[in-house]
mmCIF file of C-alpha atoms in Angstrom:
data_model
loop_
_atom_site.group_PDB
_atom_site.id
_atom_site.type_symbol
_atom_site.label_atom_id
_atom_site.label_comp_id
_atom_site.label_asym_id
_atom_site.label_seq_id
_atom_site.Cartn_x
_atom_site.Cartn_y
_atom_site.Cartn_z
ATOM 1 C CA MET A 1 10.915 20.211 -7.060
ATOM 2 C CA GLU A 2 11.736 18.645 -10.393
ATOM 3 C CA ILE A 3 12.069 14.881 -10.625
ATOM 4 C CA ARG A 4 15.028 14.085 -12.850
ATOM 5 C CA ASN A 5 16.028 10.801 -14.361
ATOM 6 C CA HIS A 6 19.728 10.297 -13.773
ATOM 7 C CA THR A 7 20.008 7.098 -15.745
ATOM 8 C CA SER A 8 22.630 6.966 -18.439
ATOM 9 C CA SER A 9 21.080 5.219 -21.420
ATOM 10 C CA THR A 10 17.543 4.125 -20.647
ATOM 11 C CA ALA A 11 14.591 5.445 -18.698
ATOM 12 C CA ASP A 12 13.364 1.991 -17.709
ATOM 13 C CA PHE A 13 14.234 -0.458 -14.989
ATOM 14 C CA ILE A 14 14.109 -4.198 -15.570
ATOM 15 C CA LEU A 15 12.202 -6.111 -12.885
ATOM 16 C CA LEU A 16 13.562 -9.651 -12.717
ATOM 17 C CA GLY A 17 10.527 -10.875 -10.794
ATOM 18 C CA LEU A 18 10.049 -14.213 -9.123
ATOM 19 C CA SER A 19 11.137 -16.511 -11.921
ATOM 20 C CA SER A 20 12.489 -16.275 -15.448
ATOM 21 C CA ASN A 21 11.381 -19.848 -16.147
ATOM 22 C CA PRO A 22 8.555 -19.640 -18.748
ATOM 23 C CA GLN A 23 6.903 -22.830 -17.436
ATOM 24 C CA LEU A 24 6.497 -21.276 -13.975
ATOM 25 C CA GLN A 25 5.211 -17.874 -15.053
ATOM 26 C CA LYS A 26 1.663 -18.890 -16.010
ATOM 27 C CA PRO A 27 1.061 -20.929 -12.817
ATOM 28 C CA LEU A 28 2.524 -18.064 -10.769
ATOM 29 C CA PHE A 29 0.230 -15.656 -12.614
ATOM 30 C CA ALA A 30 -2.811 -17.804 -11.772
ATOM 31 C CA ILE A 31 -1.804 -18.194 -8.117
ATOM 32 C CA PHE A 32 -1.142 -14.484 -7.596
ATOM 33 C CA LEU A 33 -4.287 -13.461 -9.484
ATOM 34 C CA ILE A 34 -6.405 -15.710 -7.261
ATOM 35 C CA MET A 35 -4.682 -14.426 -4.120
ATOM 36 C CA TYR A 36 -5.190 -10.816 -5.268
ATOM 37 C CA LEU A 37 -8.876 -11.359 -6.031
ATOM 38 C CA VAL A 38 -9.453 -13.103 -2.680
ATOM 39 C CA THR A 39 -7.740 -10.209 -0.892
ATOM 40 C CA VAL A 40 -9.774 -7.548 -2.695
ATOM 41 C CA VAL A 41 -13.095 -9.386 -2.386
ATOM 42 C CA GLY A 42 -12.473 -10.187 1.296
ATOM 43 C CA ASN A 43 -11.676 -6.575 2.136
ATOM 44 C CA VAL A 44 -14.655 -5.283 0.135
ATOM 45 C CA LEU A 45 -16.915 -7.708 2.032
ATOM 46 C CA ILE A 46 -15.531 -6.437 5.352
ATOM 47 C CA ILE A 47 -16.243 -2.845 4.303
ATOM 48 C CA LEU A 48 -19.761 -3.700 3.109
ATOM 49 C CA ALA A 49 -20.569 -5.651 6.282
ATOM 50 C CA ILE A 50 -19.472 -2.737 8.468
ATOM 51 C CA ARG A 51 -21.340 -0.162 6.383
ATOM 52 C CA SER A 52 -24.554 -2.199 6.227
ATOM 53 C CA ASP A 53 -24.950 -2.921 9.960
ATOM 54 C CA SER A 54 -25.529 0.185 12.090
ATOM 55 C CA ARG A 55 -24.450 -1.704 15.226
ATOM 56 C CA LEU A 56 -20.941 -1.793 13.742
ATOM 57 C CA HIS A 57 -20.678 1.986 13.442
ATOM 58 C CA THR A 58 -18.202 2.212 16.319
ATOM 59 C CA PRO A 59 -14.626 3.548 16.376
ATOM 60 C CA MET A 60 -13.082 0.073 16.181
ATOM 61 C CA TYR A 61 -15.061 -0.843 13.069
ATOM 62 C CA PHE A 62 -14.467 2.618 11.590
ATOM 63 C CA PHE A 63 -10.734 1.932 11.778
ATOM 64 C CA LEU A 64 -11.206 -1.651 10.581
ATOM 65 C CA SER A 65 -13.113 -0.575 7.458
ATOM 66 C CA ASN A 66 -10.468 2.037 6.673
ATOM 67 C CA LEU A 67 -7.747 -0.554 7.263
ATOM 68 C CA SER A 68 -9.507 -2.844 4.770
ATOM 69 C CA PHE A 69 -9.631 -0.009 2.238
ATOM 70 C CA MET A 70 -5.916 0.703 2.750
ATOM 71 C CA ASP A 71 -5.156 -3.005 2.287
ATOM 72 C CA ILE A 72 -6.988 -2.936 -1.054
ATOM 73 C CA CYS A 73 -4.974 0.114 -2.105
ATOM 74 C CA PHE A 74 -1.718 -1.390 -0.823
ATOM 75 C CA THR A 75 -2.088 -4.620 -2.792
ATOM 76 C CA THR A 76 -3.349 -2.792 -5.886
ATOM 77 C CA VAL A 77 -0.141 -0.759 -6.015
ATOM 78 C CA ILE A 78 2.026 -3.855 -6.544
ATOM 79 C CA VAL A 79 0.073 -6.844 -7.812
ATOM 80 C CA PRO A 80 -1.347 -5.613 -11.178
ATOM 81 C CA LYS A 81 2.104 -4.596 -12.474
ATOM 82 C CA MET A 82 3.556 -7.853 -11.150
ATOM 83 C CA LEU A 83 0.858 -9.822 -13.008
ATOM 84 C CA VAL A 84 1.557 -7.914 -16.226
ATOM 85 C CA ASN A 85 5.281 -8.590 -15.868
ATOM 86 C CA LEU A 86 4.680 -12.309 -15.317
ATOM 87 C CA LEU A 87 3.065 -12.543 -18.754
ATOM 88 C CA SER A 88 5.182 -10.037 -20.694
ATOM 89 C CA GLU A 89 8.558 -10.424 -22.323
ATOM 90 C CA THR A 90 10.037 -7.036 -21.370
ATOM 91 C CA LYS A 91 9.324 -6.948 -17.614
ATOM 92 C CA SER A 92 10.214 -3.288 -17.358
ATOM 93 C CA ILE A 93 8.953 -0.272 -15.465
ATOM 94 C CA SER A 94 9.692 3.360 -16.251
ATOM 95 C CA TYR A 95 11.700 5.506 -13.878
ATOM 96 C CA LEU A 96 8.650 7.658 -13.113
ATOM 97 C CA GLY A 97 6.479 4.538 -12.767
ATOM 98 C CA CYS A 98 8.976 3.139 -10.283
ATOM 99 C CA LEU A 99 8.897 6.338 -8.211
ATOM 100 C CA VAL A 100 5.086 6.457 -8.271
ATOM 101 C CA GLN A 101 4.843 2.790 -7.274
ATOM 102 C CA MET A 102 7.350 3.339 -4.479
ATOM 103 C CA TYR A 103 5.457 6.425 -3.241
ATOM 104 C CA PHE A 104 2.106 4.666 -2.983
ATOM 105 C CA PHE A 105 3.671 1.485 -1.587
ATOM 106 C CA MET A 106 5.255 3.457 1.262
ATOM 107 C CA ALA A 107 2.239 5.724 1.798
ATOM 108 C CA PHE A 108 -0.313 2.915 2.047
ATOM 109 C CA GLY A 109 2.031 0.667 4.026
ATOM 110 C CA ASN A 110 2.714 3.395 6.581
ATOM 111 C CA THR A 111 -0.977 4.304 6.759
ATOM 112 C CA ASP A 112 -1.729 0.644 7.548
ATOM 113 C CA SER A 113 0.726 0.806 10.442
ATOM 114 C CA TYR A 114 -0.669 4.065 11.797
ATOM 115 C CA LEU A 115 -4.229 2.753 11.538
ATOM 116 C CA LEU A 116 -3.220 -0.330 13.516
ATOM 117 C CA ALA A 117 -1.739 2.010 16.135
ATOM 118 C CA SER A 118 -5.014 3.979 16.161
ATOM 119 C CA MET A 119 -6.921 0.744 16.720
ATOM 120 C CA ALA A 120 -4.590 -0.070 19.611
ATOM 121 C CA ILE A 121 -5.261 3.357 21.142
ATOM 122 C CA ASP A 122 -8.994 2.760 20.713
ATOM 123 C CA ARG A 123 -8.756 -0.560 22.582
ATOM 124 C CA LEU A 124 -6.516 1.006 25.249
ATOM 125 C CA VAL A 125 -9.119 3.678 25.959
ATOM 126 C CA ALA A 126 -11.918 1.079 25.955
ATOM 127 C CA ILE A 127 -10.070 -1.083 28.508
ATOM 128 C CA CYS A 128 -8.446 1.541 30.727
ATOM 129 C CA ASN A 129 -11.154 4.231 30.663
ATOM 130 C CA PRO A 130 -14.443 2.492 29.829
ATOM 131 C CA PHE A 131 -16.582 5.213 31.432
ATOM 132 C CA ARG A 132 -14.953 7.952 29.350
ATOM 133 C CA TYR A 133 -14.719 5.923 26.144
ATOM 134 C CA ASP A 134 -17.593 7.658 24.331
ATOM 135 C CA THR A 135 -16.240 11.120 25.062
ATOM 136 C CA VAL A 136 -12.604 10.286 24.296
ATOM 137 C CA MET A 137 -13.158 8.238 21.118
ATOM 138 C CA ASN A 138 -15.829 10.392 19.501
ATOM 139 C CA PRO A 139 -16.344 10.375 15.704
ATOM 140 C CA ARG A 140 -14.485 13.665 15.303
ATOM 141 C CA ARG A 141 -11.384 12.341 17.073
ATOM 142 C CA CYS A 142 -11.502 9.111 15.046
ATOM 143 C CA LEU A 143 -11.630 11.136 11.830
ATOM 144 C CA HIS A 144 -8.689 13.248 13.011
ATOM 145 C CA MET A 145 -6.713 10.101 13.796
ATOM 146 C CA LEU A 146 -7.484 8.731 10.319
ATOM 147 C CA LEU A 147 -6.580 11.979 8.564
ATOM 148 C CA GLY A 148 -3.422 12.323 10.657
ATOM 149 C CA SER A 149 -2.403 8.780 9.743
ATOM 150 C CA CYS A 150 -2.903 9.495 6.045
ATOM 151 C CA ALA A 151 -1.215 12.906 6.130
ATOM 152 C CA ILE A 152 1.889 11.740 7.999
ATOM 153 C CA SER A 153 2.211 8.657 5.793
ATOM 154 C CA HIS A 154 1.890 10.580 2.537
ATOM 155 C CA LEU A 155 4.287 13.305 3.655
ATOM 156 C CA HIS A 156 6.841 10.698 4.716
ATOM 157 C CA ALA A 157 6.467 8.838 1.417
ATOM 158 C CA MET A 158 6.780 12.096 -0.545
ATOM 159 C CA LEU A 159 9.983 12.997 1.278
ATOM 160 C CA ARG A 160 11.491 9.567 0.629
ATOM 161 C CA VAL A 161 10.555 9.612 -3.065
ATOM 162 C CA LEU A 162 11.872 13.151 -3.546
ATOM 163 C CA LEU A 163 15.167 12.099 -1.983
ATOM 164 C CA MET A 164 15.170 8.955 -4.116
ATOM 165 C CA SER A 165 14.603 11.002 -7.276
ATOM 166 C CA ARG A 166 17.895 12.792 -6.656
ATOM 167 C CA LEU A 167 19.943 9.570 -6.757
ATOM 168 C CA SER A 168 21.760 8.466 -9.871
ATOM 169 C CA PHE A 169 21.316 5.020 -11.378
ATOM 170 C CA CYS A 170 24.143 4.770 -13.867
ATOM 171 C CA ALA A 171 25.530 1.319 -13.120
ATOM 172 C CA SER A 172 22.588 -1.040 -13.380
ATOM 173 C CA HIS A 173 18.962 -0.813 -14.398
ATOM 174 C CA ILE A 174 18.155 -4.289 -13.130
ATOM 175 C CA ILE A 175 16.045 -4.678 -9.985
ATOM 176 C CA LYS A 176 16.211 -8.181 -8.546
ATOM 177 C CA HIS A 177 12.662 -7.998 -7.294
ATOM 178 C CA PHE A 178 9.103 -7.918 -8.642
ATOM 179 C CA PHE A 179 8.385 -4.277 -7.713
ATOM 180 C CA CYS A 180 10.206 -1.018 -6.959
ATOM 181 C CA ASP A 181 10.732 -0.972 -3.211
ATOM 182 C CA THR A 182 14.465 -0.604 -2.780
#
């Protein structure tokens, strides 16, 4: 399916962001950069802690490490472009860039939700069927739950973006937000 740009005069959207006040943009940049780095470093440390300790190689920690990875991906979809826009004059994003950002935002966000549901199922089995836990929540089933979460999320995001690509944007190219989500 071909993705077409239905805009009338320009292929870019203007992201208004959080503030157009030049005095606020550098402090906002610093705050969001620090928050982004703390998020990435914290999630990487969680992944490394789980990978390094063999006692943590259980289904719950398998899902937790994958949730941390998805959180890194989820924040990396939005924050770098937002940081660039805070320091640039143009504050624009291309039509294709907007669709790609929207796709990954929805895919990683939905995968986060499905992984949380998988963790809830894991805890449900551990509490309600503790004697059968090892047979029910085996590594193969955990991998299938992870792959199912990713597949459903990416298919759903692809469908939404393909439908979005068929819309026309003739009236306004201004997005009153700091990323393409609506």
